[in-house]
Short mmCIF file of C-alpha atoms and ligand atoms in Angstrom, two decimals:
data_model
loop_
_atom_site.label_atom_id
_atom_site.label_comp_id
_atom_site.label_asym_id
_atom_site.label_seq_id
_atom_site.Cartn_x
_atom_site.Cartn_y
_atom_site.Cartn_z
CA UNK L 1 0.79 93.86 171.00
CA UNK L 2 0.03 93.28 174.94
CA UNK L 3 1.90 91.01 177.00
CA UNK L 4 -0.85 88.61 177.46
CA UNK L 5 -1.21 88.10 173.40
CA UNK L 6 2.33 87.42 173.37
CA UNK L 7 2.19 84.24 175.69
CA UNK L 8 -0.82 83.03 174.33
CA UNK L 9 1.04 82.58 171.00
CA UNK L 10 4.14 81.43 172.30
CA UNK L 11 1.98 78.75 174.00
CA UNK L 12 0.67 77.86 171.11
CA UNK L 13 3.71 77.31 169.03
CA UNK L 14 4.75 75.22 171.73
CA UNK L 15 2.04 72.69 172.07
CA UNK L 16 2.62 72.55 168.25
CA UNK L 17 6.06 72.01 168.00
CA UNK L 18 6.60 68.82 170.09
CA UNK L 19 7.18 65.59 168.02
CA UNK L 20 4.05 63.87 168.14
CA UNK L 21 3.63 62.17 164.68
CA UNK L 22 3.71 58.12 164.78
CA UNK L 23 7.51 57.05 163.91
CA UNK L 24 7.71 55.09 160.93
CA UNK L 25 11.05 54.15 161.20
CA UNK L 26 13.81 54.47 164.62
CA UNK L 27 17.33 55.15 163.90
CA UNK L 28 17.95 57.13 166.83
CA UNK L 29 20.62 54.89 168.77
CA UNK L 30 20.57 54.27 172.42
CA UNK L 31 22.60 55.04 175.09
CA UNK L 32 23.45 51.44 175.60
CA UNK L 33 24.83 50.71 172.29
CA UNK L 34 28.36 51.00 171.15
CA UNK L 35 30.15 51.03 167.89
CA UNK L 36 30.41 46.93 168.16
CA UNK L 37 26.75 47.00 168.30
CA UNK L 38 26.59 48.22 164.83
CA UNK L 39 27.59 45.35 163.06
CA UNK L 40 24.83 42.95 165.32
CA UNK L 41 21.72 42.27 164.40
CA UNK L 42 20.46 44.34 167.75
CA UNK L 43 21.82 47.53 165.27
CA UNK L 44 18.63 49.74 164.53
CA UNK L 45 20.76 49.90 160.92
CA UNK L 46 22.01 46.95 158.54
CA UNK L 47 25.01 45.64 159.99
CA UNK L 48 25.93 44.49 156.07
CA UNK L 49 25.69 48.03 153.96
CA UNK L 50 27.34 50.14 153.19
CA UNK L 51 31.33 50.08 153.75
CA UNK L 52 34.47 49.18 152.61
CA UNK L 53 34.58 45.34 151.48
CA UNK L 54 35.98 43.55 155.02
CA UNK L 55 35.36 46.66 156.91
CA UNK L 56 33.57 46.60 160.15
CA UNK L 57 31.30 49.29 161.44
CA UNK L 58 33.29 49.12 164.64
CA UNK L 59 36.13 49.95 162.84
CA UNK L 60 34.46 52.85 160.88
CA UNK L 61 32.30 54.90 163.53
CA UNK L 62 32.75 56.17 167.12
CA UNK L 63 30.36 57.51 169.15
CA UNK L 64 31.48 60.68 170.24
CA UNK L 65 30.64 62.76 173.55
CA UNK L 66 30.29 66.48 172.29
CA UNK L 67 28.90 69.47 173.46
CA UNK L 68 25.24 69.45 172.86
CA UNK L 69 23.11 66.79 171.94
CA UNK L 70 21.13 67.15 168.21
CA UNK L 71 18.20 68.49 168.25
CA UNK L 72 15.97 65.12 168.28
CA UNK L 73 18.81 63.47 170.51
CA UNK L 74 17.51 63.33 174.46
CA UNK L 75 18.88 60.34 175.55
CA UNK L 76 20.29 58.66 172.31
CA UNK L 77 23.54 59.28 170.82
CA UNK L 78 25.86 60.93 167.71
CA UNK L 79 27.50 58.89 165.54
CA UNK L 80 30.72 59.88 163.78
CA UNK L 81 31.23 57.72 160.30
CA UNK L 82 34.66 57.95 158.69
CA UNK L 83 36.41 57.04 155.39
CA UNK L 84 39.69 55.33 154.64
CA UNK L 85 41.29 54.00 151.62
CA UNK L 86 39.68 51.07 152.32
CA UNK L 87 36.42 52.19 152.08
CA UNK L 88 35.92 51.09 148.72
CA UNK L 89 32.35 48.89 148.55
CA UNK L 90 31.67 45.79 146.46
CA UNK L 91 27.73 45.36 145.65
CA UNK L 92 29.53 42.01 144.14
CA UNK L 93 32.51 40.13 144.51
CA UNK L 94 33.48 41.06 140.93
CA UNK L 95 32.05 44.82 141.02
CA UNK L 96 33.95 46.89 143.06
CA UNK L 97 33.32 50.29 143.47
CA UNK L 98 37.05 51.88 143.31
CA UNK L 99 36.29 55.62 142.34
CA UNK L 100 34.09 55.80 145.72
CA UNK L 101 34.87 56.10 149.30
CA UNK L 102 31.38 55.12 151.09
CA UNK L 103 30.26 54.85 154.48
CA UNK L 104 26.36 54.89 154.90
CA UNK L 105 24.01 53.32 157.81
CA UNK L 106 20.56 52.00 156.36
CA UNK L 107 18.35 51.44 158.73
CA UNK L 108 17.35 47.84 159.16
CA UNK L 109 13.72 47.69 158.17
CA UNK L 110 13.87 50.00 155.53
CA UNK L 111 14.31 46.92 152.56
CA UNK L 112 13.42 49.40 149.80
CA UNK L 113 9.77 48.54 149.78
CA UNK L 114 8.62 48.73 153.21
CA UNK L 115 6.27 51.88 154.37
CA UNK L 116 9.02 54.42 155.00
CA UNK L 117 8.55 55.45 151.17
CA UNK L 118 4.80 55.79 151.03
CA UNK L 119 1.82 58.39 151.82
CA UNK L 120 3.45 61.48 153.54
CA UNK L 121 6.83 61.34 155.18
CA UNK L 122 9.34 63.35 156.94
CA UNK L 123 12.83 62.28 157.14
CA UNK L 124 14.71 63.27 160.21
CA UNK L 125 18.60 63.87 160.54
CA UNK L 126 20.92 66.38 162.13
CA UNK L 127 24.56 66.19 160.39
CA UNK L 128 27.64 68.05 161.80
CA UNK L 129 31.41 68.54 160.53
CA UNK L 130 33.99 66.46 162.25
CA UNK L 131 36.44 69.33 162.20
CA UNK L 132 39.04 67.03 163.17
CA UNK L 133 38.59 65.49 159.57
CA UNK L 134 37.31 67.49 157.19
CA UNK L 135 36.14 67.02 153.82
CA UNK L 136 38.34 67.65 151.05
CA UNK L 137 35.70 70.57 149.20
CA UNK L 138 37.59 69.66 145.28
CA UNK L 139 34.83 66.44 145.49
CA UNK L 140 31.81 65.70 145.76
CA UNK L 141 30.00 63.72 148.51
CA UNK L 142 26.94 62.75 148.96
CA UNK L 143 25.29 63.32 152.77
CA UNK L 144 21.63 61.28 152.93
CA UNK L 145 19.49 60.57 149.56
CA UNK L 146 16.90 58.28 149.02
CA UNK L 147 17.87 55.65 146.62
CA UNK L 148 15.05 54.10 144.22
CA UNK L 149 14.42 50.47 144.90
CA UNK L 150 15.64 49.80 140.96
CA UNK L 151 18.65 51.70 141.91
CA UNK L 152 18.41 53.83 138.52
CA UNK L 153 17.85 56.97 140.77
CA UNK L 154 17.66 59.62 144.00
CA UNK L 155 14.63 60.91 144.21
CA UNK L 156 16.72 63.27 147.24
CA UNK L 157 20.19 63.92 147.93
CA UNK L 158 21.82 65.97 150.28
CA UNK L 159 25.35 66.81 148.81
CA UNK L 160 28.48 68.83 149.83
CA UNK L 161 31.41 69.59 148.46
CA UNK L 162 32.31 70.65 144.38
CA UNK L 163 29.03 68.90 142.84
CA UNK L 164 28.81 68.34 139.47
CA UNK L 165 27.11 69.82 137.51
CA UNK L 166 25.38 72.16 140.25
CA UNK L 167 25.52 75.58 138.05
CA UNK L 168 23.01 74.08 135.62
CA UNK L 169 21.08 72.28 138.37
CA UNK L 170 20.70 75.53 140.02
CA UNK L 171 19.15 77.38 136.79
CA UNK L 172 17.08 74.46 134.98
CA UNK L 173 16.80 75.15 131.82
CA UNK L 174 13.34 76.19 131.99
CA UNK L 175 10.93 78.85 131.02
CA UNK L 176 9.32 81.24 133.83
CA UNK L 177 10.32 81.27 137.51
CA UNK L 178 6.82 80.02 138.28
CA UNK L 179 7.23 76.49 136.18
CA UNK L 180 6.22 73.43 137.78
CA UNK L 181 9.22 72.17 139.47
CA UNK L 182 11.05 75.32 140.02
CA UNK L 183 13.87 74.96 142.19
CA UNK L 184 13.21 76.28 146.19
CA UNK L 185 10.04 78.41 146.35
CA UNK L 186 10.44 81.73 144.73
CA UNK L 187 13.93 81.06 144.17
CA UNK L 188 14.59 84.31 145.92
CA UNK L 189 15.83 82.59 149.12
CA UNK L 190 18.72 80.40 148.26
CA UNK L 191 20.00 83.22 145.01
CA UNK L 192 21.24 85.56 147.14
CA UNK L 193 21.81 85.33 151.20
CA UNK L 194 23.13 88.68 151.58
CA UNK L 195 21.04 91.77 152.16
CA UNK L 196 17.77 93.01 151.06
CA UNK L 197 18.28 96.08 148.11
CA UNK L 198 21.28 94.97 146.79
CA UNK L 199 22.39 95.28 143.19
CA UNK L 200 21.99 91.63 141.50
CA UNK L 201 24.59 92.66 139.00
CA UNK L 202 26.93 92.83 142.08
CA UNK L 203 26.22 89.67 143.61
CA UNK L 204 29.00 88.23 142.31
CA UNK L 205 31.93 90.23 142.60
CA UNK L 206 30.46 90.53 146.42
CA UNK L 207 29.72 87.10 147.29
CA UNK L 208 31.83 86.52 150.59
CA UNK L 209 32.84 83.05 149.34
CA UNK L 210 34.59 85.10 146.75
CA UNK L 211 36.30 87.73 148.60
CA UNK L 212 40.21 88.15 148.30
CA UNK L 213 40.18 86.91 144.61
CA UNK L 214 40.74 89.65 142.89
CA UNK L 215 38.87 89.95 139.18
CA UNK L 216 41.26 90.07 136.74
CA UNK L 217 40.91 93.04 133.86
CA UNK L 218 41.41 90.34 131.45
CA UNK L 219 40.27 88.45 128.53
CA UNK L 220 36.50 86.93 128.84
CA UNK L 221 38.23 83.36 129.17
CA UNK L 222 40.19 84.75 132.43
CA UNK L 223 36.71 85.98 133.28
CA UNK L 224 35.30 82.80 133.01
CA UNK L 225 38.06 80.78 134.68
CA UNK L 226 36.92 83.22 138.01
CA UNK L 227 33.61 82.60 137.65
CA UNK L 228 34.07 79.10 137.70
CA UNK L 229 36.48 79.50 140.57
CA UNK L 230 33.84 81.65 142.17
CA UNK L 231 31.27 78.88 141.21
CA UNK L 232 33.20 75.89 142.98
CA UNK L 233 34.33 78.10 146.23
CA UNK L 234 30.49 79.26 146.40
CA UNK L 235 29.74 75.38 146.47
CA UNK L 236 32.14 74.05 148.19
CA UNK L 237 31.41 74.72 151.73
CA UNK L 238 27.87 74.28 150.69
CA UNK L 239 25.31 71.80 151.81
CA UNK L 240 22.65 71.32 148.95
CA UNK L 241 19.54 69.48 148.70
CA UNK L 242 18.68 68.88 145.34
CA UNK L 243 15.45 67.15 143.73
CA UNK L 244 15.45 63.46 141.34
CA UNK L 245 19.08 63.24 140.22
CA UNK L 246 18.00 62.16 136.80
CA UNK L 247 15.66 65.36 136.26
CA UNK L 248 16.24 69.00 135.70
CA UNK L 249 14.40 69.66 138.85
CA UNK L 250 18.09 70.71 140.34
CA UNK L 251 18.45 72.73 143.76
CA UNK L 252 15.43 72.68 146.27
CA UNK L 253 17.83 74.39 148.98
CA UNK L 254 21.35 75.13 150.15
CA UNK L 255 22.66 76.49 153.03
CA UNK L 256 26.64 77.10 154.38
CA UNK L 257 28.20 73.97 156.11
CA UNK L 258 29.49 75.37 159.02
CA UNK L 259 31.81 73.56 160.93
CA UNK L 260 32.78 74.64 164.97
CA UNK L 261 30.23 72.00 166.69
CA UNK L 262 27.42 73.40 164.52
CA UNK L 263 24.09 71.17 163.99
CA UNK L 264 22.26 71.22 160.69
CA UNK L 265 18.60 69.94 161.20
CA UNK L 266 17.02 68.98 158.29
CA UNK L 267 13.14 67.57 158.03
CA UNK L 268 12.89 66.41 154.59
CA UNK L 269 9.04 66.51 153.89
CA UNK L 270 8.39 63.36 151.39
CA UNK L 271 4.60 63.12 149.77
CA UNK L 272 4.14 60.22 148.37
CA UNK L 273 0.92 61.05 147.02
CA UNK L 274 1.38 64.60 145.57
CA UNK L 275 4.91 63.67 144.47
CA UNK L 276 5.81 66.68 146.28
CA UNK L 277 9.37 67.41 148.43
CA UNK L 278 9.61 70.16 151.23
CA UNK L 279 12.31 71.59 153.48
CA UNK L 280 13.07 72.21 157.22
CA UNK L 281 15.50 73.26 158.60
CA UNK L 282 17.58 75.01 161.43
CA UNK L 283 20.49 75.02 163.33
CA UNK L 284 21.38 73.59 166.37
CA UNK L 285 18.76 73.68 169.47
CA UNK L 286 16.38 75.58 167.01
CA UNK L 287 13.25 74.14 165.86
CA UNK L 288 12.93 73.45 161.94
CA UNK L 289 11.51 75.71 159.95
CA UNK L 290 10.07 75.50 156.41
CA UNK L 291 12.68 76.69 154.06
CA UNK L 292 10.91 75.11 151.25
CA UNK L 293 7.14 75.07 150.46
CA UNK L 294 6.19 71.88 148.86
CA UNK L 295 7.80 71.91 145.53
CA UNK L 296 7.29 69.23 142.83
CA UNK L 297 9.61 66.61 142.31
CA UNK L 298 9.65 62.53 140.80
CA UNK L 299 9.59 60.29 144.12
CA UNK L 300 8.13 57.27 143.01
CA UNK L 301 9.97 54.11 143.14
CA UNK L 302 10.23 53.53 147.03
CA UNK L 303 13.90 52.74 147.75
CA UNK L 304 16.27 53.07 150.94
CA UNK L 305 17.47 56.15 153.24
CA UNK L 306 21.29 56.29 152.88
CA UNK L 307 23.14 58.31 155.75
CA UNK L 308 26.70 59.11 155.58
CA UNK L 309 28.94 59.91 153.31
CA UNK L 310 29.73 58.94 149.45
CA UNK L 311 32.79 60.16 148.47
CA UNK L 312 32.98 60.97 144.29
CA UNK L 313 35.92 61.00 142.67
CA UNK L 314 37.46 64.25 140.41
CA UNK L 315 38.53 64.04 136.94
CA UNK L 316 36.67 64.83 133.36
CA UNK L 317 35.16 63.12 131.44
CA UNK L 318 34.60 60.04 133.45
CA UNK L 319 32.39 57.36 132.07
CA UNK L 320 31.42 55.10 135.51
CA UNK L 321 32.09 57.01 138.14
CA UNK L 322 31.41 54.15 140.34
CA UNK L 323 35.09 52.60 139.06
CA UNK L 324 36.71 55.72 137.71
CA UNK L 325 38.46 59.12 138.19
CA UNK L 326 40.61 60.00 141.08
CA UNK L 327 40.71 60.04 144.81
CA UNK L 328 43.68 60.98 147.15
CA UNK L 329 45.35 58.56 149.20
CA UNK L 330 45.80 58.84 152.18
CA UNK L 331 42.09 60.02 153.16
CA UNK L 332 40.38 59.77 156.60
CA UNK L 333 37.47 62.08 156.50
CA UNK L 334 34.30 62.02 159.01
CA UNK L 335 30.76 63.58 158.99
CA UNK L 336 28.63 63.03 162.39
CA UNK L 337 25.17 62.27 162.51
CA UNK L 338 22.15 62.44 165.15
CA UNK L 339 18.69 62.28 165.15
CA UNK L 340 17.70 60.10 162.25
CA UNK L 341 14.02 59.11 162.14
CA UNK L 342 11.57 58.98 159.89
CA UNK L 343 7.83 59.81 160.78
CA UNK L 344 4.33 59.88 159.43
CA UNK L 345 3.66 62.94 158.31
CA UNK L 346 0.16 62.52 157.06
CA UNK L 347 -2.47 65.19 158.08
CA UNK L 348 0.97 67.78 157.76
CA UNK L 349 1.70 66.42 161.31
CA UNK L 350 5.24 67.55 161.12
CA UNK L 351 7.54 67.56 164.36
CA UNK L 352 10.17 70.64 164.45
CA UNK L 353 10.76 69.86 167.50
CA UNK L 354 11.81 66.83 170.20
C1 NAG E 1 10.01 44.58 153.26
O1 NAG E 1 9.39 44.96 154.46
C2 NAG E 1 7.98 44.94 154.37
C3 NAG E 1 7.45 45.54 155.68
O2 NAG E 1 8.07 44.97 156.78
C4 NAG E 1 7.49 43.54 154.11
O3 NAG E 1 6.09 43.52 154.00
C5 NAG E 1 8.11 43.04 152.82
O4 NAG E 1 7.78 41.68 152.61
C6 NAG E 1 9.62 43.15 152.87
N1 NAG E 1 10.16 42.87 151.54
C7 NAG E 1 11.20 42.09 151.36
C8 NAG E 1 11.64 41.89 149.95
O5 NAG E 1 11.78 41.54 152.30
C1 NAG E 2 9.68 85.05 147.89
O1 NAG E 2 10.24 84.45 149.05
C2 NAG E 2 10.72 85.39 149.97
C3 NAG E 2 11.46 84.65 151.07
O2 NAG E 2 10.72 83.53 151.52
C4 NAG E 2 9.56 86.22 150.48
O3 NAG E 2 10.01 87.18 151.39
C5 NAG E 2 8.89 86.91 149.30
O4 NAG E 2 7.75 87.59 149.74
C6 NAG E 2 8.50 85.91 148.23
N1 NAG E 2 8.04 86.63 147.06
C7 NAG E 2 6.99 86.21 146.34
C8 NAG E 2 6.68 87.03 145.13
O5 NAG E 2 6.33 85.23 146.66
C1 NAG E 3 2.67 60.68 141.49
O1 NAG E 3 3.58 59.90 140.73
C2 NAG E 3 3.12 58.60 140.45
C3 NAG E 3 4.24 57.84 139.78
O2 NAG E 3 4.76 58.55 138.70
C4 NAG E 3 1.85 58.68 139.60
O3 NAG E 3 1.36 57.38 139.38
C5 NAG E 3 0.81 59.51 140.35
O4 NAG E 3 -0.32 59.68 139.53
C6 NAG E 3 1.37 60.86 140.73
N1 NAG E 3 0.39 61.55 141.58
C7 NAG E 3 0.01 62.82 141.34
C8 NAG E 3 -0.98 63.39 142.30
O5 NAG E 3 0.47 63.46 140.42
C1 NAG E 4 41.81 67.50 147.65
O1 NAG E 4 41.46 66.72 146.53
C2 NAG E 4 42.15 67.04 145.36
C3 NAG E 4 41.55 66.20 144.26
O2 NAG E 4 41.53 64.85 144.66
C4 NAG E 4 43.63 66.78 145.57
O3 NAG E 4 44.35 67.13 144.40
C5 NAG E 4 44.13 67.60 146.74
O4 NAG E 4 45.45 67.25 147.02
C6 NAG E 4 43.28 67.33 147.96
N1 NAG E 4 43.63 68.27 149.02
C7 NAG E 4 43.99 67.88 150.22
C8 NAG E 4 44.29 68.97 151.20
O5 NAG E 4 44.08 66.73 150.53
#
């Protein structure tokens, strides 16, 4: 290929990159805010939900000064959002939620049946670790998902952490790797992240998530205590994106949650009309990238953008896991955010990047 092709393509990609699609909703926050601002009605998020019952935002987020700037952040700002003990939320004086830990920002106009959840949308966020308060990886929290305005579902959620049930979510039980619904394009992406060629009988016993625990020559019950060992260290440091909670649609995408001042970018492609979810993503200063083709999945129902963290409980068996199961005490856990948006996306104008 000659020099001259080159540039013309890399020009190209770069008059198609810039974001350039109307904003539906602004949660970007500006330079001139602080964490005070949060709990004001000048807050580009609802000063009320969701925290701890007394809790003020204030109290709950910084606004920290780090190294780079997310990837949609020019002259706007991270936010940090922590969890205490006291972050236990009451949707009612007499209903409150004791086997969480939540801390989410909603943005302010987003009232569950306003335009954010209709035609073709892309949600916008960059989430980092707060390595200075990590997650605890035995539960499971949920990152951003889009709650249904009859709060019976999430059409999306971005999880970390040991989620439940995620072995079955990642192999629905349906027929044919070409069903409607299939998790993550050809599936071949998020099964295996190692090399090209390998043996898939191996994958296991060589997943580096594994490495170090040796494999018993045991009974199939000490076999199947490692695997589900293996399972829960594979998923632990995982971020996952999976489809409608309350369908088999399961995993649309994971990736590893690494910590160390790394951005993950994700453009969560919403239409509204096909009933249709795809991916971007990237890392830091990279532009997004489609990980996942538009796959189909049961988004109907409108709803609010939670970003943040919901912290599950552990224990079996639980019937509400709003009220039950366990959580350590003490906890004081952070995620950080930037770039939150959400833009039209109609006509496939998608921005990958600022
Ligand atoms: C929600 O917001 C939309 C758009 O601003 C508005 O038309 C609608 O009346 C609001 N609904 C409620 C229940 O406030
Ligand atoms: C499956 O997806 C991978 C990764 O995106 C791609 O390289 C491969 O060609 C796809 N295979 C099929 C059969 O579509
Ligand atoms: C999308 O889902 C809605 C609600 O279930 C349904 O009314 C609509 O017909 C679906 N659209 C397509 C193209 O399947
Ligand atoms: C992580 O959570 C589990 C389950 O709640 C708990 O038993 C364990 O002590 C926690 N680990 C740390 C390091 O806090």
């Amino acid at each position: 290929m000659s020099i001259v092709s080159t540039l013309s393509i890399l020009a190209l990609a770069a008059s198609t990159l810039a974001q350039k699609c109307p904003i539906i909703l602004e949660g970007r926050v500006p330079a001139a805010s602080t964490p005070a601002t949060f709990d004001t009605p000048e807050s580009l998020f609802d000063p009320k939900n969701v925290k701890g019952e007394g809790l003020k935002f204030a109290d709950l987020l910084t606004l920290p000064k780090l190294a780079k700037p997310s990837l949609f952040d020019k002259d706007t700002q991270a936010i940090s959002l922590s969890i205490s003990d006291k972050s236990i939320f009451a949707p009612s004086p007499t209903n409150k939620q004791t086997g969480f830990r939540r801390v989410e920002l909603i943005m302010a106009k987003n009232n569950g049946t306003d335009s954010s959840t209709v035609g073709q949308r892309v949600i916008h966020f960059s989430i980092q670790k707060d390595d200075t308060k990590a997650f605890n990886t035995s539960h499971e929290y949920q990152l951003m998902f889009l709650e249904d305005a009859k709060f019976s579902t999430n059409q999306v959620a971005v999880k970390t952490g040991t989620v439940a049930g995620l072995e079955k979510l990642k192999n629905p039980g349906r027929s044919g790797s070409g069903a409607a619904g299939a998790p993550k394009g050809n599936g071949t992406e998020k099964a295996d992240p190692k090399k090209k060629g390998e043996d898939p009988k191996k994958k296991d016993a060589e997943d580096p998530a594994c490495s170090g625990m040796p494999l018993p020559a045991g009974t199939r019950k000490a076999k199947r205590a490692v695997a589900e060992r293996q399972a829960k260290a594979a998923v632990g440091n995982t971020i996952i994106v999976q489809g409608n909670v309350n369908t088999d649609i399961g995993v649309l995408f994971e990736t590893e949650f690494t910590g160390g001042g790394v951005w993950h970018n994700f453009g969560i492609v919403m239409d509204y009309e096909k009933n249709t979810t795809a991916i971007l993503y990237s890392t830091d200063a990279n532009p997004l990238k489609e990980v996942v083709k538009p796959t189909k999945n049961e988004i109907a129902g409108q709803g609010q953008h939670h970003f943040g963290m919901l912290k599950k409980p552990t224990g079996e068996g639980l019937k509400d896991v709003t009220k039950e199961g366990f959580q350590q005490s003490p906890v004081n856990e952070a995620i950080i955010y930037g770039g939150i948006f959400i833009e039209d996306g109609a006509k496939d104008c998608i921005s990958n990047a600022p």
